[in-house]
XYZ file of C-alpha atoms in Angstrom:
638
model
C -4.266 -36.244 -115.631
C -2.409 -39.164 -113.752
C 1.118 -37.606 -114.334
C -0.830 -34.040 -113.541
C -1.427 -35.007 -110.421
C 1.901 -36.834 -109.684
C 3.948 -33.818 -110.600
C 1.553 -31.719 -107.833
C 2.295 -34.297 -105.328
C 5.835 -33.844 -105.792
C 5.742 -30.493 -105.561
C 4.052 -30.357 -102.401
C 5.780 -32.370 -100.894
C 9.119 -30.492 -102.363
C 7.445 -27.185 -100.932
C 7.403 -29.051 -97.577
C 10.881 -30.196 -96.942
C 12.283 -26.751 -98.109
C 9.855 -24.670 -95.409
C 10.987 -27.505 -92.721
C 14.383 -27.016 -94.012
C 14.032 -22.940 -93.571
C 12.288 -23.628 -90.408
C 15.276 -25.959 -89.517
C 18.125 -23.302 -90.467
C 16.068 -20.086 -89.565
C 14.912 -21.678 -85.859
C 13.166 -19.240 -83.842
C 14.263 -16.545 -86.157
C 13.237 -12.795 -85.330
C 13.689 -9.900 -87.386
C 12.395 -6.435 -86.519
C 12.682 -3.780 -89.281
C 13.252 -1.016 -86.895
C 11.143 2.267 -87.086
C 8.783 0.600 -89.637
C 4.886 1.227 -89.097
C 3.982 -1.558 -90.101
C 5.458 -5.290 -90.905
C 6.576 -6.816 -94.093
C 7.543 -9.838 -95.971
C 10.247 -10.712 -97.499
C 12.409 -13.456 -98.967
C 9.636 -16.258 -96.925
C 10.196 -14.111 -93.769
C 8.219 -12.105 -91.571
C 10.063 -8.279 -90.839
C 8.122 -7.051 -87.619
C 8.054 -3.617 -86.124
C 9.343 -2.231 -82.900
C 6.195 -2.892 -81.137
C 6.141 -5.536 -78.351
C 9.925 -5.690 -78.127
C 10.874 -2.213 -77.259
C 8.633 0.919 -75.538
C 10.838 3.579 -76.077
C 12.495 5.646 -79.334
C 10.676 7.627 -81.820
C 10.481 6.035 -85.558
C 12.236 7.865 -88.232
C 12.781 7.867 -92.184
C 16.544 8.374 -93.273
C 16.708 11.402 -95.735
C 15.542 11.268 -99.550
C 19.140 11.676 -100.563
C 20.275 8.282 -98.482
C 20.350 5.471 -101.275
C 19.794 2.048 -99.850
C 19.402 -1.502 -101.742
C 17.196 -2.834 -98.503
C 13.935 -1.462 -97.458
C 14.393 -2.597 -94.188
C 17.180 0.376 -94.225
C 14.762 3.297 -95.183
C 13.693 3.750 -91.203
C 15.503 3.738 -88.219
C 14.227 4.060 -84.577
C 16.405 6.812 -82.574
C 16.924 7.189 -78.710
C 17.173 10.238 -77.424
C 15.678 10.830 -73.861
C 17.251 8.124 -72.239
C 20.691 7.071 -71.428
C 19.960 3.228 -72.470
C 17.053 1.348 -74.201
C 16.679 -2.194 -74.547
C 15.119 -4.752 -76.754
C 13.788 -7.902 -75.405
C 14.502 -10.489 -77.890
C 12.750 -14.177 -77.604
C 14.910 -16.574 -76.974
C 13.330 -19.650 -75.775
C 15.915 -22.374 -75.930
C 19.059 -22.494 -74.580
C 20.727 -22.825 -77.855
C 23.475 -20.750 -78.971
C 21.952 -17.967 -81.391
C 23.312 -15.805 -83.811
C 22.258 -11.959 -83.201
C 22.908 -9.295 -85.566
C 22.420 -5.223 -85.751
C 22.656 -3.185 -88.403
C 22.561 0.776 -88.534
C 22.115 2.997 -91.525
C 22.607 6.275 -90.434
C 21.030 7.779 -93.932
C 21.717 11.439 -92.329
C 18.027 11.457 -90.796
C 18.452 14.427 -88.909
C 19.697 16.422 -91.365
C 22.935 17.214 -89.257
C 25.620 14.970 -91.400
C 27.014 13.710 -87.544
C 26.987 10.228 -87.450
C 26.533 9.278 -83.814
C 29.092 6.480 -81.939
C 27.745 4.765 -79.022
C 27.511 1.599 -77.366
C 25.769 -2.044 -77.804
C 25.190 -4.469 -75.310
C 23.873 -7.751 -74.854
C 22.220 -9.174 -71.185
C 24.659 -6.656 -69.235
C 27.913 -7.606 -71.429
C 29.496 -5.461 -73.320
C 29.063 -5.818 -77.347
C 31.117 -3.663 -79.188
C 31.161 0.067 -79.637
C 29.461 0.993 -83.081
C 30.859 4.018 -85.101
C 28.429 4.518 -87.433
C 29.087 6.359 -90.928
C 27.321 8.868 -93.087
C 27.384 6.755 -96.466
C 28.129 3.554 -95.154
C 25.560 0.295 -93.537
C 27.324 -0.973 -90.483
C 26.495 -4.899 -88.788
C 27.831 -6.337 -85.929
C 26.974 -10.085 -85.477
C 27.712 -12.414 -81.989
C 27.309 -15.737 -81.504
C 25.841 -15.815 -77.777
C 24.161 -19.031 -75.810
C 20.954 -17.942 -74.433
C 20.458 -18.604 -70.563
C 16.443 -18.849 -71.053
C 13.542 -17.197 -72.387
C 14.846 -13.625 -73.240
C 18.142 -11.853 -74.768
C 18.198 -8.036 -73.805
C 20.297 -6.174 -76.839
C 20.678 -2.590 -75.485
C 21.945 0.960 -77.137
C 23.784 2.935 -74.576
C 24.512 6.681 -75.367
C 28.313 7.183 -74.038
C 28.694 11.274 -75.465
C 26.860 14.166 -75.063
C 24.612 14.846 -78.252
C 25.191 11.747 -79.746
C 21.832 9.765 -80.013
C 21.918 5.852 -80.695
C 19.738 4.722 -83.110
C 19.339 1.243 -85.457
C 17.768 -0.046 -88.501
C 17.523 -3.747 -88.152
C 17.937 -6.282 -85.430
C 17.497 -9.664 -86.135
C 18.145 -13.096 -83.752
C 17.895 -16.726 -84.735
C 19.490 -20.145 -83.555
C 22.052 -21.968 -84.873
C 22.175 -25.908 -85.043
C 24.594 -27.725 -82.132
C 26.989 -29.187 -84.776
C 27.903 -25.339 -85.713
C 30.837 -23.805 -84.571
C 30.980 -26.460 -81.544
C 34.654 -25.147 -80.647
C 33.296 -21.920 -79.816
C 32.527 -22.365 -75.501
C 29.685 -21.557 -74.301
C 31.187 -19.135 -71.477
C 31.902 -16.609 -73.923
C 30.179 -14.531 -76.464
C 32.043 -14.474 -80.050
C 31.818 -11.314 -81.786
C 32.367 -11.826 -85.948
C 35.582 -9.851 -87.234
C 35.763 -10.558 -90.458
C 33.544 -13.118 -93.052
C 34.755 -12.868 -96.458
C 33.905 -14.404 -99.674
C 36.851 -15.072 -101.847
C 37.186 -14.462 -105.557
C 33.107 -13.834 -106.208
C 31.474 -11.094 -107.954
C 30.809 -7.740 -106.212
C 27.573 -9.398 -104.651
C 26.886 -9.582 -101.031
C 25.266 -12.796 -100.163
C 23.232 -13.420 -97.311
C 19.854 -15.117 -96.956
C 18.518 -17.486 -98.410
C 21.554 -18.121 -100.318
C 22.983 -18.895 -96.940
C 21.130 -21.035 -94.779
C 22.302 -19.826 -91.568
C 21.159 -15.957 -92.456
C 25.153 -14.883 -92.542
C 26.105 -11.966 -94.826
C 29.592 -12.721 -96.730
C 31.538 -10.092 -97.577
C 33.490 -10.750 -101.468
C 37.119 -9.932 -101.728
C 39.935 -10.215 -104.017
C 43.728 -9.879 -102.846
C 45.476 -8.379 -105.600
C 48.093 -11.016 -105.690
C 45.634 -13.477 -106.189
C 43.619 -14.811 -108.638
C 40.177 -15.126 -108.585
C 39.025 -18.873 -110.024
C 35.406 -20.229 -110.257
C 34.745 -23.945 -110.369
C 33.438 -26.128 -113.174
C 30.280 -27.055 -111.138
C 27.224 -25.072 -109.410
C 26.259 -26.895 -106.332
C 28.374 -29.152 -103.501
C 27.476 -32.639 -103.239
C 28.863 -31.980 -99.625
C 29.538 -29.423 -97.233
C 30.802 -28.891 -93.902
C 28.887 -28.701 -90.730
C 29.129 -24.861 -90.822
C 27.301 -25.084 -93.927
C 28.390 -21.949 -95.680
C 26.654 -20.881 -98.695
C 27.513 -23.480 -102.122
C 27.877 -19.591 -103.722
C 30.995 -18.752 -101.548
C 32.241 -22.304 -102.048
C 32.621 -22.314 -106.020
C 34.255 -19.553 -106.159
C 37.815 -19.245 -104.682
C 41.209 -17.332 -105.183
C 44.555 -19.259 -105.481
C 48.385 -18.364 -106.045
C 50.019 -17.452 -109.459
C 52.092 -20.605 -109.163
C 52.252 -23.613 -107.628
C 55.532 -22.885 -105.678
C 53.850 -19.518 -104.192
C 52.163 -20.005 -100.905
C 49.189 -17.638 -99.968
C 49.401 -15.224 -97.275
C 46.238 -13.319 -96.802
C 46.303 -10.002 -95.682
C 46.690 -9.814 -91.699
C 43.752 -8.989 -89.933
C 43.614 -6.813 -87.130
C 42.703 -7.747 -83.561
C 42.298 -4.935 -81.356
C 41.803 -6.811 -78.682
C 45.069 -8.652 -78.013
C 44.195 -10.626 -74.957
C 41.207 -12.254 -76.034
C 40.725 -15.631 -77.950
C 40.170 -15.727 -81.789
C 38.202 -18.511 -83.893
C 39.145 -18.869 -87.291
C 37.009 -21.279 -89.914
C 38.490 -21.493 -93.174
C 36.712 -23.435 -96.029
C 38.319 -25.104 -99.272
C 36.839 -26.897 -102.168
C 38.890 -28.616 -105.712
C 37.487 -26.835 -108.465
C 38.669 -28.900 -111.430
C 38.343 -32.956 -111.594
C 42.068 -33.742 -112.667
C 43.431 -37.128 -111.775
C 47.294 -36.226 -113.031
C 46.859 -33.109 -110.606
C 47.692 -32.602 -107.181
C 46.682 -30.180 -104.828
C 48.220 -30.085 -101.097
C 49.281 -27.514 -98.847
C 49.856 -26.794 -95.257
C 47.608 -24.189 -93.052
C 49.427 -22.125 -90.961
C 47.838 -19.542 -88.321
C 49.958 -17.241 -86.437
C 53.187 -19.079 -87.503
C 51.775 -22.623 -86.341
C 51.149 -25.493 -88.686
C 47.579 -26.612 -88.056
C 46.423 -29.302 -90.861
C 47.795 -30.406 -94.406
C 44.522 -29.659 -96.946
C 44.131 -31.933 -100.291
C 41.021 -29.950 -101.353
C 38.102 -32.740 -102.320
C 36.065 -32.110 -106.051
C 32.202 -30.571 -105.226
C 33.223 -30.901 -101.885
C 33.516 -28.526 -99.115
C 36.038 -29.095 -96.888
C 36.036 -27.025 -93.387
C 38.977 -26.457 -90.706
C 38.033 -24.495 -87.210
C 40.948 -22.987 -85.032
C 40.723 -21.582 -81.750
C 44.086 -19.275 -81.188
C 45.462 -16.129 -79.578
C 46.510 -13.158 -81.473
C 48.610 -10.372 -80.790
C 48.072 -7.476 -82.691
C 47.337 -9.205 -86.061
C 46.053 -12.642 -86.718
C 48.041 -14.409 -89.873
C 46.602 -16.829 -91.938
C 49.141 -18.871 -94.398
C 48.931 -21.239 -96.907
C 52.246 -23.314 -97.710
C 52.199 -25.357 -100.783
C 53.573 -29.123 -100.730
C 56.820 -29.921 -102.070
C 54.507 -32.317 -104.764
C 52.025 -30.621 -105.096
C 51.401 -29.627 -108.585
C 48.372 -27.110 -107.983
C 48.827 -24.126 -106.318
C 47.164 -23.292 -102.776
C 43.519 -22.126 -103.025
C 40.878 -20.882 -100.461
C 37.461 -20.404 -100.758
C 36.170 -18.379 -97.777
C 37.100 -17.079 -94.247
C 34.841 -16.412 -91.027
C 37.202 -14.693 -88.000
C 35.727 -14.366 -84.958
C 36.720 -12.627 -81.665
C 35.896 -13.933 -78.162
C 34.875 -11.130 -75.275
C 35.778 -11.254 -71.956
C 34.272 -13.692 -69.887
C 30.402 -13.087 -69.572
C 28.634 -11.904 -66.522
C 28.181 -15.138 -64.450
C 25.768 -13.268 -61.874
C 23.472 -10.111 -62.558
C 21.895 -7.628 -60.198
C 20.674 -9.381 -57.235
C 17.274 -11.329 -57.755
C 15.249 -9.506 -54.949
C 16.244 -6.145 -57.080
C 15.195 -7.755 -59.988
C 11.897 -9.014 -58.789
C 11.414 -5.996 -57.007
C 12.270 -3.489 -60.432
C 9.843 -6.118 -62.217
C 7.071 -4.945 -59.370
C 7.749 -1.071 -60.556
C 7.901 -1.662 -64.213
C 4.465 -3.798 -64.235
C 3.229 -1.169 -61.766
C 3.916 2.303 -64.022
C 3.370 2.019 -67.732
C 5.603 5.082 -67.900
C 8.483 2.060 -67.395
C 6.859 -0.851 -69.542
C 9.979 0.034 -71.941
C 12.743 -0.887 -69.668
C 14.084 -4.439 -70.008
C 17.622 -5.975 -69.973
C 20.257 -5.584 -66.920
C 19.956 -2.917 -64.799
C 23.213 -2.440 -62.988
C 25.099 -3.883 -65.788
C 27.629 -2.880 -67.693
C 28.597 -0.874 -64.478
C 29.235 1.789 -66.766
C 25.985 2.665 -68.742
C 23.222 2.133 -65.728
C 19.627 3.046 -66.260
C 19.855 6.776 -65.351
C 16.975 6.482 -62.933
C 18.728 4.095 -60.753
C 21.939 3.834 -58.870
C 23.920 0.489 -58.103
C 26.588 -0.511 -55.870
C 30.033 -0.414 -57.636
C 31.891 -3.462 -59.521
C 33.505 -4.731 -56.791
C 29.926 -6.127 -55.100
C 28.890 -9.847 -56.508
C 25.986 -9.375 -57.364
C 26.114 -5.901 -57.734
C 22.353 -4.769 -55.469
C 20.413 -1.201 -56.309
C 21.085 1.636 -54.163
C 19.116 4.183 -55.394
C 15.875 4.817 -57.528
C 15.355 8.474 -58.954
C 11.776 8.581 -60.930
C 10.934 12.159 -59.822
C 8.853 14.049 -62.297
C 8.437 10.580 -64.724
C 4.779 10.870 -64.558
C 3.624 7.558 -62.547
C 0.300 7.636 -61.405
C -0.696 4.405 -60.032
C -0.731 2.988 -56.456
C 2.768 2.279 -54.936
C 3.450 -1.584 -55.017
C 5.262 -3.365 -52.565
C 8.866 -3.329 -53.316
C 10.340 -4.338 -49.871
C 12.595 -7.338 -51.188
C 15.137 -4.301 -52.337
C 16.690 -4.509 -48.927
C 20.194 -2.051 -50.199
C 17.932 0.998 -51.249
C 19.538 3.962 -49.617
C 17.600 7.089 -51.226
C 13.684 6.520 -52.932
C 13.063 9.582 -54.826
C 9.075 9.636 -56.352
C 8.538 13.397 -55.833
C 6.664 15.424 -58.496
C 4.320 12.484 -59.533
C 0.405 11.292 -60.031
C 1.202 8.608 -56.977
C -1.697 8.146 -55.151
C -3.551 5.336 -52.178
C -1.576 5.138 -48.795
C 1.972 4.699 -47.929
C 3.103 1.991 -47.649
C 4.352 0.776 -44.367
C 7.527 -0.786 -45.331
C 9.272 1.687 -46.735
C 10.204 3.001 -43.256
C 11.293 -0.691 -42.887
C 14.245 -0.778 -45.570
C 17.440 -1.335 -43.636
C 19.754 1.270 -45.559
C 17.297 3.672 -46.454
C 18.346 7.339 -45.686
C 16.111 9.385 -47.655
C 12.986 9.817 -48.914
C 11.430 12.168 -51.400
C 7.327 11.863 -51.810
C 6.570 15.330 -52.217
C 4.224 16.519 -54.457
C 1.830 13.391 -55.078
C -1.627 12.410 -54.136
C -0.883 10.091 -51.120
C -3.589 10.001 -48.365
C -4.586 8.497 -45.171
C -2.103 8.614 -42.235
C 1.881 8.342 -42.621
C 3.028 5.070 -41.177
C 4.866 4.891 -38.245
C 7.614 3.165 -39.346
C 8.390 6.337 -40.916
C 7.992 8.773 -38.169
C 9.623 7.005 -35.594
C 12.900 6.073 -37.745
C 15.656 8.494 -36.465
C 17.793 7.550 -39.372
C 15.492 8.443 -41.942
C 15.141 11.807 -43.129
C 11.557 12.161 -45.325
C 9.771 14.753 -47.440
C 6.064 14.515 -47.286
C 5.071 17.937 -48.661
C 2.288 18.849 -51.322
C 0.313 15.328 -50.051
C -3.246 17.430 -49.563
C -4.953 14.622 -48.483
C -2.023 12.991 -46.034
C -2.870 13.359 -42.152
C 0.152 15.330 -41.403
C 1.278 14.686 -37.899
C 2.276 17.419 -35.305
C 5.295 18.401 -35.879
C 7.700 18.354 -32.827
C 10.238 21.026 -31.811
C 13.317 19.355 -31.347
C 14.945 22.689 -29.961
C 12.524 22.910 -27.012
C 12.414 19.252 -26.334
C 16.346 19.605 -25.806
C 16.475 22.975 -24.069
C 13.794 21.478 -21.728
C 15.497 18.236 -21.047
C 19.061 20.123 -20.431
C 17.422 23.155 -18.587
C 15.127 22.105 -15.759
C 18.171 19.741 -14.316
C 20.267 22.247 -14.528
C 17.384 25.083 -13.158
C 16.876 22.290 -10.275
C 20.325 22.702 -9.107
C 20.247 26.345 -8.983
C 17.573 26.538 -7.007
C 18.924 23.750 -4.180
C 21.755 25.511 -4.470
C 20.514 29.002 -3.429
C 18.448 27.532 -0.982
C 21.282 26.289 0.698
C 23.726 29.303 0.224
C 20.236 31.159 2.589
C 20.109 28.714 4.755
C 23.327 29.151 6.164
C 24.035 32.669 5.285
C 20.961 33.236 7.833
C 22.508 30.877 10.813
C 24.313 32.712 13.191
C 26.397 31.193 16.233
C 25.325 32.179 19.665
C 27.234 34.924 21.256
C 29.779 33.636 24.045
C 29.347 35.129 27.787
C 32.128 36.470 29.347
C 32.437 34.121 31.425
C 32.160 31.061 28.968
C 34.836 32.593 26.418
C 38.847 32.550 27.227
C 41.158 33.519 24.598
C 44.173 32.099 24.714
C 46.814 33.488 22.914
C 50.237 32.177 22.726
C 52.928 35.067 21.019
C 56.223 33.800 22.082
C 58.416 33.597 19.189
C 60.781 30.732 18.469
C 64.258 32.043 17.318
C 64.891 28.683 15.322
C 61.251 28.601 13.543
C 60.062 32.107 13.253
C 56.379 30.866 13.694
C 53.580 32.736 15.686
C 50.899 30.530 17.274
C 47.692 31.593 18.703
C 45.050 29.229 20.062
C 41.699 30.413 21.012
C 39.433 28.225 23.402
C 35.697 29.152 23.361
C 33.155 27.739 25.846
C 29.775 27.182 23.932
C 26.687 25.556 25.752
C 28.913 22.747 27.944
C 31.590 25.049 29.877
C 34.202 21.753 29.895
C 34.204 21.524 25.935
C 36.475 23.122 23.053
C 34.350 23.715 19.827
C 36.824 25.463 17.760
C 40.764 25.480 17.587
C 42.488 27.896 15.022
C 45.956 27.645 14.624
C 47.918 30.382 12.277
C 51.426 30.219 11.214
C 52.671 32.657 8.627
C 49.836 33.453 6.570
C 48.760 29.938 6.585
C 45.739 29.298 8.330
C 43.887 25.562 9.530
C 40.682 25.782 11.287
C 39.461 22.255 12.986
C 35.656 21.968 13.301
C 33.704 20.330 15.795
C 34.276 16.816 14.969
C 37.786 17.281 13.992
C 38.178 17.219 10.297
C 40.104 19.679 8.109
C 37.931 22.482 7.952
C 39.739 24.900 4.972
C 42.888 24.129 2.614
C 45.945 26.200 3.073
C 46.822 28.712 0.369
C 50.528 30.102 1.015
C 51.742 32.866 0.030
C 53.566 31.548 -3.081
C 50.440 30.832 -4.936
C 49.771 26.981 -4.601
C 47.942 25.215 -1.694
C 48.681 22.104 0.388
C 46.931 19.652 1.346
C 47.846 19.153 5.373
C 45.329 16.417 7.248
C 43.768 18.838 9.764
C 43.090 15.244 11.637
C 46.847 15.344 13.163
C 46.247 18.750 14.661
C 42.435 19.619 15.503
C 41.812 15.758 16.919
C 44.878 15.480 19.238
C 44.377 18.899 20.529
C 40.410 18.551 21.233
C 41.359 15.008 22.757
C 43.930 16.208 25.051
C 41.392 19.155 25.978
C 38.713 16.684 26.727
C 41.038 13.933 28.501
C 41.383 17.028 30.858
C 37.657 18.085 31.300
C 38.486 21.110 32.900
C 36.674 24.503 32.217
C 38.140 27.312 31.448
C 38.646 28.715 34.900
C 40.444 25.427 36.073
C 43.422 25.887 33.382
C 46.625 27.604 34.424
C 49.848 28.797 32.166
C 51.997 26.032 33.169
C 48.991 23.132 31.916
C 48.351 25.068 29.019
C 52.074 25.486 27.996
C 52.654 21.985 28.747
C 49.760 20.812 26.489
C 51.526 23.239 23.802
C 54.724 21.613 24.259
C 53.355 18.262 23.657
C 51.521 19.467 20.202
C 55.152 20.714 18.816
C 55.066 24.874 20.227
C 58.157 26.304 21.737
C 56.531 28.974 23.754
C 53.505 30.238 24.730
C 51.933 33.741 26.042
C 49.050 33.702 27.799
C 46.239 36.178 28.030
C 43.218 35.800 30.451
């Protein structure tokens, strides 16, 4: 009995440490069986449904004719309504995480047309997914969380090519694993081979880090297996023992191993290579030593150890192909050997700053307020080529990008409009054809960049804010809100007409009054005694001019009121104040400006200086007076 309890105690202790190891290796693991209606428990792990991680999409079963060994691949979730759909995955620590997405088309729609679409994480382009009619496709990435959540988005990039997903997983990896992968980039898995094994794909629980190892045996190499089943020691990357005890070696000790070149599509990016070795036999008389070259560069001299896994990690830059070679040392009696390899390609630099925090806060308010938007998550403005279809953002040259447009027309929104006034870059807002209610918020008219506001066909009520009606740069539409107090429409044309027409009308009235007044005013008729016409008609032979001077006595007989000079069609009239009365018009069509002051003022001053009446002026005095003003001769009539 005591032995039984001792055995039971040891079993429980072993189980505890096993569970602890599992929890450590699969820390923060979350697995989603996409498209499934119920959660499933497999291999000590619970696969959850999509609920709680995404709200959009619809569940589908693959075709009965499509075969798969994994239960999680029998269902999928497809996204047909939106161009971008995002899962929000919990990432509570700042650890680096493995993220894996798996796709099994299974002809679920009967169209035999597997789609192509983009996969994204936290606003970064992950990879373009090209699904297969029969094969299962999966992609993995190593990515350092920025805290709390990581968004994984599927983006439609082609018409009638609807994204779908079968499985989605995320889990943290130990800090010492892949420690030369820098955190400023994400690292996309390109290849992961287990050499020399059977056709069985290795995964969890054989791999404590849940990686998938594809079996591979190159044709020119020999598959070998170790004479042990477990390792005494392994590397910090913790490859599964099953992947290490199988290996491939060259046929002869003197022959090198040149692995089939790994195609690298992104030539300008950095690559990461992890290689794993063990000695499969224990022979003190044998020597196995070789040199590792990557892309033609020597990296390490390797001597594998019996029952121990030796791993090496290298970061390098490749050009079209990645080449890995193993050259035997001159004293080696055993051929080069390799058990497994991993190749990752770094992404471009990660998005350092996403959408403006003010815009994110405003969008969070909208999403929380509108039940129909609760499925939206992730980075709204990035990548810039696949933003949400109800948003428009500033171009890629703006950092951080800002939301410039919201178009939620016809989304069935039925709440009060929340305060998203922090979204100061908004230029257009279209919330028409919904069931929004309550008052129209005053902040809408105060958004500094807003030029178009469309709130038609809703249930708004109350008064329209003055911030909207008094905003001259804002065009707004409010029709279809029967409970809204509509302001009296202003006739802009009438206002403009009155503003322009009234001053013109007043000017016309004043002009008419002046014309009528001066047209009715007549000068008093002179008496024969008071008027004397003086004419001088003597012709100057040199100048050919004929000058007529008329003087008329008005009220006072000793004053001359008007003097007229005529010369070859030119007429000058001197007003009583001695100013220029009219401009001369020449026969050749142009006008000449001649000062009337020089003529009329001199004549008037000269005549006034005499202080004579008409009856006192004789011919000689008049001729003398005219000669003083440039006339050579005169004919006087009285």
